């Protein structure tokens, strides 16, 4: 069913005059994909001396921080894509390297990607990781009790490639684990309900197909190119960001068993059997990655767009989007609702498509407004 579709062509709201390093990373027509990390920068446009809009830098000097998930005590687990390091970062900025996750083989857009914390972490101490191995993309889980235990695979055989590896992990309100995957540049995989590529998967905490899945396997929705962010509003409605190809990036309202059109449709198609987006952008405005819900709005981190998009929701429908921090921090990768009513965003300026500042990459805490 088609929701409200908004094509953004207006100028974004600029919240600060100082600009951090950024480049035209969306010009390749790949929807803002990335290459591997270059050597650490020794020069670049310096970041703003005063953080705009009440923002506060939590950590700096990171290498492609890809995902953030909060532990019950308020510290966050942070993955670095290309180093395969799992970090623990406190709200005050203290940083601990938990260790390098074994089995990760970074390549192109692949590496150590998503992280999720078990809803029962207080008793089971389990964390979940999505990464690229020598043979596939996979999801593993491990205990975290001072150090990281041996990772145990729970979902294997997700297609891997230089591009479009998906990688977001998050537990839904139903306490099932949702996994986003890409089609690795092989478009027909997205329409094959027996393939794990180009899908949103829904599994139990031990990786089995979740009860109530529409096709009797792990697939929840299909027809996706490269889903990079998922979130639920306070009514339990699910939303996802998705990279387009040359024309339109998307936010979709995700509903059980629906076909989101790729590779037959990019953006709004008005075609029977396909679900149109809730909202679209041009690829240079967005290349949307992480997604969060807070204070009545979706918040989407934009890579090529180099801004944080706020999309007000009204009973599940999109209001007029507003851009924050345009060109202030460069490419934005993750956005997560943090304890205490703020958002944590991560920069991705060292991913091979940015122009890193001396203190990149960063984690920045921003107030919700």
CSV table of C-alpha atoms in Angstrom, one decimal:
chain,number,residue,atom,x,y,z
A,1,UNK,CA,0.0,0.0,0.0
A,2,UNK,CA,1.4,3.4,-0.9
A,3,UNK,CA,2.0,5.8,1.9
A,4,UNK,CA,2.7,9.5,1.5
A,5,UNK,CA,5.6,10.2,-0.8
A,6,UNK,CA,7.7,13.4,-0.5
A,7,UNK,CA,10.4,14.2,-3.0
A,8,UNK,CA,12.8,16.6,-1.4
A,9,UNK,CA,14.0,19.3,-3.7
A,10,UNK,CA,14.1,22.3,-1.4
A,11,UNK,CA,17.2,23.6,0.3
A,12,UNK,CA,18.0,22.1,3.7
A,13,UNK,CA,18.1,24.0,7.0
A,14,UNK,CA,21.7,24.9,7.8
A,15,UNK,CA,22.2,25.0,11.6
A,16,UNK,CA,25.8,26.1,11.6
A,17,UNK,CA,28.2,28.1,9.5
A,18,UNK,CA,31.3,26.1,10.2
A,19,UNK,CA,31.9,23.2,7.9
A,20,UNK,CA,33.8,20.1,8.6
A,21,UNK,CA,35.4,17.9,6.0
A,22,UNK,CA,33.1,16.5,3.3
A,23,UNK,CA,33.2,15.4,-0.3
A,24,UNK,CA,30.9,14.6,-3.1
A,25,UNK,CA,30.7,10.9,-2.2
A,26,UNK,CA,27.3,10.4,-4.0
A,27,UNK,CA,28.4,11.2,-7.5
A,28,UNK,CA,29.2,7.6,-8.5
A,29,UNK,CA,25.6,6.7,-9.0
A,30,UNK,CA,25.8,3.9,-6.4
A,31,UNK,CA,23.6,5.6,-3.8
A,32,UNK,CA,26.4,6.6,-1.6
A,33,UNK,CA,28.3,3.4,-1.1
A,34,UNK,CA,31.8,3.3,0.2
A,35,UNK,CA,35.2,2.0,-0.5
A,36,UNK,CA,37.7,0.7,2.1
A,37,UNK,CA,39.4,3.0,4.7
A,38,UNK,CA,42.3,5.1,3.5
A,39,UNK,CA,45.3,5.7,5.7
A,40,UNK,CA,44.6,8.0,8.7
A,41,UNK,CA,44.4,11.7,7.6
A,42,UNK,CA,47.2,14.1,8.6
A,43,UNK,CA,45.4,17.1,7.2
A,44,UNK,CA,41.9,18.2,6.3
A,45,UNK,CA,39.4,20.9,7.1
A,46,UNK,CA,39.2,21.2,10.9
A,47,UNK,CA,36.0,20.4,12.7
A,48,UNK,CA,34.0,23.3,14.3
A,49,UNK,CA,35.6,24.7,17.4
A,50,UNK,CA,32.2,25.1,19.0
A,51,UNK,CA,29.6,22.4,18.5
A,52,UNK,CA,26.4,23.8,17.1
A,53,UNK,CA,22.9,23.3,18.5
A,54,UNK,CA,24.0,21.9,21.8
A,55,UNK,CA,25.9,19.0,20.2
A,56,UNK,CA,28.8,17.4,22.1
A,57,UNK,CA,31.6,15.2,20.8
A,58,UNK,CA,31.7,12.0,22.8
A,59,UNK,CA,34.7,10.3,21.1
A,60,UNK,CA,37.1,11.1,18.2
A,61,UNK,CA,39.9,9.4,16.3
A,62,UNK,CA,37.8,6.4,15.3
A,63,UNK,CA,38.0,4.5,12.1
A,64,UNK,CA,34.6,4.1,10.4
A,65,UNK,CA,32.3,3.5,13.4
A,66,UNK,CA,29.5,1.6,11.8
A,67,UNK,CA,27.0,0.8,14.5
A,68,UNK,CA,26.1,1.7,18.1
A,69,UNK,CA,24.1,-0.3,20.6
A,70,UNK,CA,23.5,0.7,24.3
A,71,UNK,CA,24.1,-1.6,27.2
A,72,UNK,CA,21.7,-1.5,30.2
A,73,UNK,CA,24.1,0.7,32.2
A,74,UNK,CA,24.3,3.4,29.6
A,75,UNK,CA,27.6,2.6,27.9
A,76,UNK,CA,27.6,1.9,24.2
A,77,UNK,CA,29.1,-0.9,22.1
A,78,UNK,CA,30.5,0.5,18.9
A,79,UNK,CA,31.8,-1.4,15.9
A,80,UNK,CA,34.6,-0.3,13.6
A,81,UNK,CA,34.0,-1.6,10.1
A,82,UNK,CA,37.6,-2.0,8.8
A,83,UNK,CA,39.6,-2.7,12.0
A,84,UNK,CA,37.0,-5.3,13.2
A,85,UNK,CA,37.4,-3.8,16.6
A,86,UNK,CA,34.5,-3.8,19.1
A,87,UNK,CA,34.7,-0.8,21.4
A,88,UNK,CA,32.9,0.2,24.6
A,89,UNK,CA,32.3,3.9,24.9
A,90,UNK,CA,30.8,5.7,28.0
A,91,UNK,CA,28.6,8.9,27.8
A,92,UNK,CA,31.6,10.7,29.3
A,93,UNK,CA,33.8,9.6,26.5
A,94,UNK,CA,35.8,6.9,28.2
A,95,UNK,CA,36.8,4.3,25.6
A,96,UNK,CA,37.7,0.6,26.0
A,97,UNK,CA,38.8,-1.7,23.2
A,98,UNK,CA,37.0,-4.9,23.9
A,99,UNK,CA,38.9,-6.6,21.2
A,100,UNK,CA,39.1,-7.6,17.5
A,101,UNK,CA,36.2,-9.8,16.5
A,102,UNK,CA,37.6,-13.1,15.0
A,103,UNK,CA,36.6,-14.1,11.5
A,104,UNK,CA,36.0,-10.7,10.1
A,105,UNK,CA,37.3,-10.1,6.6
A,106,UNK,CA,36.8,-6.4,5.6
A,107,UNK,CA,36.4,-5.7,1.9
A,108,UNK,CA,34.8,-2.8,0.2
A,109,UNK,CA,31.6,-2.0,2.1
A,110,UNK,CA,31.9,-5.2,4.1
A,111,UNK,CA,33.6,-5.8,7.5
A,112,UNK,CA,32.4,-5.6,11.1
A,113,UNK,CA,28.9,-4.0,10.7
A,114,UNK,CA,25.9,-4.2,13.0
A,115,UNK,CA,25.7,-4.8,16.7
A,116,UNK,CA,22.7,-5.5,18.9
A,117,UNK,CA,22.3,-6.1,22.7
A,118,UNK,CA,20.0,-8.9,23.9
A,119,UNK,CA,16.7,-7.8,25.4
A,120,UNK,CA,17.7,-10.2,28.2
A,121,UNK,CA,21.2,-8.9,28.6
A,122,UNK,CA,20.9,-8.5,32.4
A,123,UNK,CA,20.7,-12.3,32.7
A,124,UNK,CA,22.2,-13.7,29.5
A,125,UNK,CA,25.0,-11.1,28.7
A,126,UNK,CA,24.6,-11.8,25.0
A,127,UNK,CA,25.6,-9.4,22.2
A,128,UNK,CA,24.9,-9.9,18.5
A,129,UNK,CA,27.2,-8.9,15.6
A,130,UNK,CA,26.9,-8.9,11.8
A,131,UNK,CA,30.1,-9.2,9.8
A,132,UNK,CA,31.6,-10.2,6.5
A,133,UNK,CA,33.6,-13.4,6.7
A,134,UNK,CA,35.8,-15.1,4.0
A,135,UNK,CA,32.8,-16.8,2.6
A,136,UNK,CA,29.6,-14.9,3.5
A,137,UNK,CA,27.9,-12.3,5.6
A,138,UNK,CA,26.8,-13.7,8.9
A,139,UNK,CA,25.3,-13.0,12.3
A,140,UNK,CA,27.0,-14.3,15.4
A,141,UNK,CA,26.3,-14.0,19.1
A,142,UNK,CA,28.7,-14.0,22.0
A,143,UNK,CA,28.7,-13.4,25.7
A,144,UNK,CA,30.1,-10.1,27.0
A,145,UNK,CA,31.2,-10.4,30.6
A,146,UNK,CA,34.3,-8.3,30.9
A,147,UNK,CA,35.7,-9.7,27.7
A,148,UNK,CA,34.0,-11.0,24.5
A,149,UNK,CA,33.4,-14.8,24.5
A,150,UNK,CA,33.8,-17.0,21.4
A,151,UNK,CA,31.3,-15.9,18.7
A,152,UNK,CA,28.8,-18.5,17.7
A,153,UNK,CA,27.2,-18.2,14.3
A,154,UNK,CA,23.4,-18.1,14.3
A,155,UNK,CA,22.7,-17.0,10.7
A,156,UNK,CA,25.2,-17.8,7.9
A,157,UNK,CA,25.0,-17.8,4.1
A,158,UNK,CA,24.0,-14.2,3.6
A,159,UNK,CA,25.5,-13.2,0.2
A,160,UNK,CA,28.5,-10.9,0.4
A,161,UNK,CA,30.1,-8.6,-2.2
A,162,UNK,CA,32.2,-5.5,-2.5
A,163,UNK,CA,29.0,-3.4,-2.2
A,164,UNK,CA,25.5,-3.7,-0.8
A,165,UNK,CA,26.1,-5.9,2.3
A,166,UNK,CA,23.3,-4.5,4.4
A,167,UNK,CA,24.3,-5.2,8.0
A,168,UNK,CA,22.0,-3.5,10.5
A,169,UNK,CA,20.8,-5.5,13.5
A,170,UNK,CA,18.1,-4.6,16.0
A,171,UNK,CA,15.7,-6.3,18.3
A,172,UNK,CA,12.1,-5.3,17.6
A,173,UNK,CA,9.3,-4.7,20.1
A,174,UNK,CA,8.4,-8.4,19.7
A,175,UNK,CA,11.9,-9.3,21.0
A,176,UNK,CA,12.7,-10.9,17.6
A,177,UNK,CA,16.0,-10.0,15.9
A,178,UNK,CA,15.7,-8.1,12.6
A,179,UNK,CA,18.6,-8.3,10.1
A,180,UNK,CA,19.0,-6.1,7.0
A,181,UNK,CA,20.8,-7.5,4.0
A,182,UNK,CA,21.9,-6.2,0.6
A,183,UNK,CA,21.7,-7.8,-2.8
A,184,UNK,CA,25.5,-7.4,-3.3
A,185,UNK,CA,24.8,-5.7,-6.7
A,186,UNK,CA,23.0,-8.8,-8.0
A,187,UNK,CA,19.5,-7.3,-8.3
A,188,UNK,CA,17.4,-10.5,-8.9
A,189,UNK,CA,18.5,-11.8,-5.5
A,190,UNK,CA,16.2,-9.2,-4.0
A,191,UNK,CA,13.1,-10.8,-5.6
A,192,UNK,CA,14.1,-14.4,-4.7
A,193,UNK,CA,12.3,-15.3,-1.5
A,194,UNK,CA,14.6,-18.2,-1.0
A,195,UNK,CA,17.7,-16.0,-1.0
A,196,UNK,CA,18.9,-14.1,2.1
A,197,UNK,CA,20.1,-11.2,0.0
A,198,UNK,CA,18.1,-8.0,-0.5
A,199,UNK,CA,15.9,-8.7,2.5
A,200,UNK,CA,14.8,-7.8,6.0
A,201,UNK,CA,15.1,-11.0,8.0
A,202,UNK,CA,13.3,-11.8,11.2
A,203,UNK,CA,14.7,-14.5,13.5
A,204,UNK,CA,14.5,-15.8,17.0
A,205,UNK,CA,17.4,-14.9,19.4
A,206,UNK,CA,19.0,-18.2,18.4
A,207,UNK,CA,18.7,-17.5,14.6
A,208,UNK,CA,15.8,-19.6,13.6
A,209,UNK,CA,12.9,-18.4,11.5
A,210,UNK,CA,10.6,-16.4,13.8
A,211,UNK,CA,7.1,-17.6,14.4
A,212,UNK,CA,4.6,-15.9,12.1
A,213,UNK,CA,7.1,-15.1,9.3
A,214,UNK,CA,5.2,-14.9,6.0
A,215,UNK,CA,7.1,-17.5,3.9
A,216,UNK,CA,8.1,-20.1,6.5
A,217,UNK,CA,11.8,-19.0,6.4
A,218,UNK,CA,13.8,-16.1,7.8
A,219,UNK,CA,12.5,-13.6,5.3
A,220,UNK,CA,10.2,-10.8,6.6
A,221,UNK,CA,10.2,-8.5,3.6
A,222,UNK,CA,11.9,-8.6,0.2
A,223,UNK,CA,12.7,-6.5,-2.9
A,224,UNK,CA,15.3,-4.4,-1.1
A,225,UNK,CA,18.5,-3.0,-2.7
A,226,UNK,CA,20.5,-2.2,0.5
A,227,UNK,CA,18.7,-1.5,3.7
A,228,UNK,CA,20.9,0.4,6.1
A,229,UNK,CA,18.7,1.5,9.0
A,230,UNK,CA,15.6,0.2,10.8
A,231,UNK,CA,13.5,1.7,13.6
A,232,UNK,CA,10.1,1.4,15.3
A,233,UNK,CA,7.8,4.2,16.4
A,234,UNK,CA,6.0,4.3,19.7
A,235,UNK,CA,3.0,2.4,18.2
A,236,UNK,CA,5.3,-0.5,17.0
A,237,UNK,CA,5.3,0.5,13.3
A,238,UNK,CA,8.5,-0.4,11.5
A,239,UNK,CA,10.5,1.9,9.1
A,240,UNK,CA,13.7,1.4,7.1
A,241,UNK,CA,16.1,3.5,5.1
A,242,UNK,CA,17.3,2.2,1.8
A,243,UNK,CA,19.9,3.3,-0.8
A,244,UNK,CA,18.6,3.9,-4.2
A,245,UNK,CA,20.7,3.7,-7.3
A,246,UNK,CA,20.9,6.9,-9.4
A,247,UNK,CA,17.7,8.7,-8.6
A,248,UNK,CA,15.9,8.1,-5.4
A,249,UNK,CA,16.8,7.0,-1.9
A,250,UNK,CA,13.9,5.9,0.4
A,251,UNK,CA,12.3,5.5,3.7
A,252,UNK,CA,9.9,2.7,3.7
A,253,UNK,CA,7.1,1.6,6.1
A,254,UNK,CA,7.9,-2.0,6.6
A,255,UNK,CA,5.0,-4.5,6.7
A,256,UNK,CA,5.0,-8.3,6.9
A,257,UNK,CA,5.6,-10.0,3.6
A,258,UNK,CA,5.6,-6.9,1.4
A,259,UNK,CA,7.7,-6.6,-1.8
A,260,UNK,CA,9.5,-3.2,-2.0
A,261,UNK,CA,10.2,-3.4,-5.7
A,262,UNK,CA,13.9,-3.6,-6.3
A,263,UNK,CA,15.2,-4.1,-9.0
A,264,UNK,CA,11.9,-3.5,-10.9
A,265,UNK,CA,11.2,-0.2,-9.2
A,266,UNK,CA,13.4,2.6,-7.8
A,267,UNK,CA,11.3,5.1,-5.8
A,268,UNK,CA,7.6,5.4,-6.5
A,269,UNK,CA,6.3,3.1,-9.1
A,270,UNK,CA,2.6,2.8,-8.7
A,271,UNK,CA,2.8,-0.8,-9.8
A,272,UNK,CA,0.6,-3.6,-8.6
A,273,UNK,CA,2.4,-6.0,-6.3
A,274,UNK,CA,5.0,-3.5,-5.1
A,275,UNK,CA,5.0,-1.3,-2.1
A,276,UNK,CA,5.9,2.3,-2.7
A,277,UNK,CA,8.1,4.3,-0.3
A,278,UNK,CA,6.8,6.5,2.5
A,279,UNK,CA,9.3,9.2,1.4
A,280,UNK,CA,12.0,9.7,-1.2
A,281,UNK,CA,15.0,11.9,-1.6
A,282,UNK,CA,17.4,12.5,-4.5
A,283,UNK,CA,20.6,10.5,-3.9
A,284,UNK,CA,22.8,13.6,-3.4
A,285,UNK,CA,20.5,14.8,-0.5
A,286,UNK,CA,20.6,11.6,1.4
A,287,UNK,CA,22.2,8.1,0.9
A,288,UNK,CA,20.5,7.4,4.2
A,289,UNK,CA,22.2,5.0,6.6
A,290,UNK,CA,21.3,4.6,10.2
A,291,UNK,CA,17.7,5.3,11.4
A,292,UNK,CA,16.3,6.1,14.9
A,293,UNK,CA,13.0,7.1,16.3
A,294,UNK,CA,12.7,9.7,19.0
A,295,UNK,CA,10.2,12.4,20.2
A,296,UNK,CA,7.7,11.8,17.4
A,297,UNK,CA,10.2,11.8,14.5
A,298,UNK,CA,12.4,9.5,12.5
A,299,UNK,CA,16.0,10.6,12.3
A,300,UNK,CA,18.1,9.4,9.4
A,301,UNK,CA,21.9,9.8,9.1
A,302,UNK,CA,22.9,10.8,5.5
A,303,UNK,CA,26.2,9.8,3.9
A,304,UNK,CA,26.3,11.7,0.6
A,305,UNK,CA,23.9,14.3,2.0
A,306,UNK,CA,26.1,15.0,5.0
A,307,UNK,CA,23.3,15.9,7.3
A,308,UNK,CA,20.9,14.5,9.8
A,309,UNK,CA,17.3,14.3,8.5
A,310,UNK,CA,14.4,14.7,10.9
A,311,UNK,CA,11.1,13.3,9.5
A,312,UNK,CA,8.1,14.1,11.7
A,313,UNK,CA,5.6,11.3,11.8
A,314,UNK,CA,1.8,11.7,12.1
A,315,UNK,CA,0.0,8.5,12.7
A,316,UNK,CA,2.6,6.7,10.6
A,317,UNK,CA,2.7,9.2,7.8
A,318,UNK,CA,5.6,11.5,7.0
A,319,UNK,CA,5.5,15.2,7.6
A,320,UNK,CA,7.9,17.7,6.1
A,321,UNK,CA,11.5,16.7,6.6
A,322,UNK,CA,14.0,19.1,8.2
A,323,UNK,CA,17.8,18.9,7.7
A,324,UNK,CA,20.2,19.4,10.7
A,325,UNK,CA,24.0,19.8,10.8
A,326,UNK,CA,24.3,20.1,7.0
A,327,UNK,CA,28.0,19.9,6.1
A,328,UNK,CA,29.0,20.4,9.8
A,329,UNK,CA,30.3,16.8,10.5
A,330,UNK,CA,30.6,15.4,7.0
A,331,UNK,CA,29.3,11.9,6.2
A,332,UNK,CA,26.9,10.5,8.9
A,333,UNK,CA,26.7,6.7,9.3
A,334,UNK,CA,24.7,5.7,12.4
A,335,UNK,CA,22.1,7.4,14.5
A,336,UNK,CA,20.8,5.9,17.7
A,337,UNK,CA,18.4,7.0,20.5
A,338,UNK,CA,20.6,7.3,23.6
A,339,UNK,CA,19.6,7.1,27.3
A,340,UNK,CA,18.7,10.5,28.6
A,341,UNK,CA,16.9,11.8,25.6
A,342,UNK,CA,19.7,12.5,23.1
A,343,UNK,CA,20.8,11.0,19.8
A,344,UNK,CA,24.3,9.6,19.2
A,345,UNK,CA,25.5,10.0,15.6
A,346,UNK,CA,28.7,8.7,14.1
A,347,UNK,CA,30.7,10.2,11.2
A,348,UNK,CA,32.0,8.1,8.4
A,349,UNK,CA,34.6,10.4,6.8
A,350,UNK,CA,37.4,7.8,6.8
A,351,UNK,CA,35.4,5.3,4.8
A,352,UNK,CA,37.1,6.1,1.5
A,353,UNK,CA,34.5,8.6,0.3
A,354,UNK,CA,35.0,11.4,2.8
A,355,UNK,CA,37.6,14.1,3.5
A,356,UNK,CA,38.6,13.4,7.1
A,357,UNK,CA,39.2,16.1,9.6
A,358,UNK,CA,42.1,15.6,12.0
A,359,UNK,CA,39.8,14.2,14.7
A,360,UNK,CA,37.6,12.0,12.5
A,361,UNK,CA,35.9,9.8,12.8
A,362,UNK,CA,33.7,11.0,15.7
A,363,UNK,CA,30.7,10.1,17.9
A,364,UNK,CA,28.5,13.1,18.6
A,365,UNK,CA,25.7,13.5,21.1
A,366,UNK,CA,23.0,15.8,19.8
A,367,UNK,CA,19.8,16.9,21.6
A,368,UNK,CA,16.4,15.9,20.2
A,369,UNK,CA,14.4,18.8,19.2
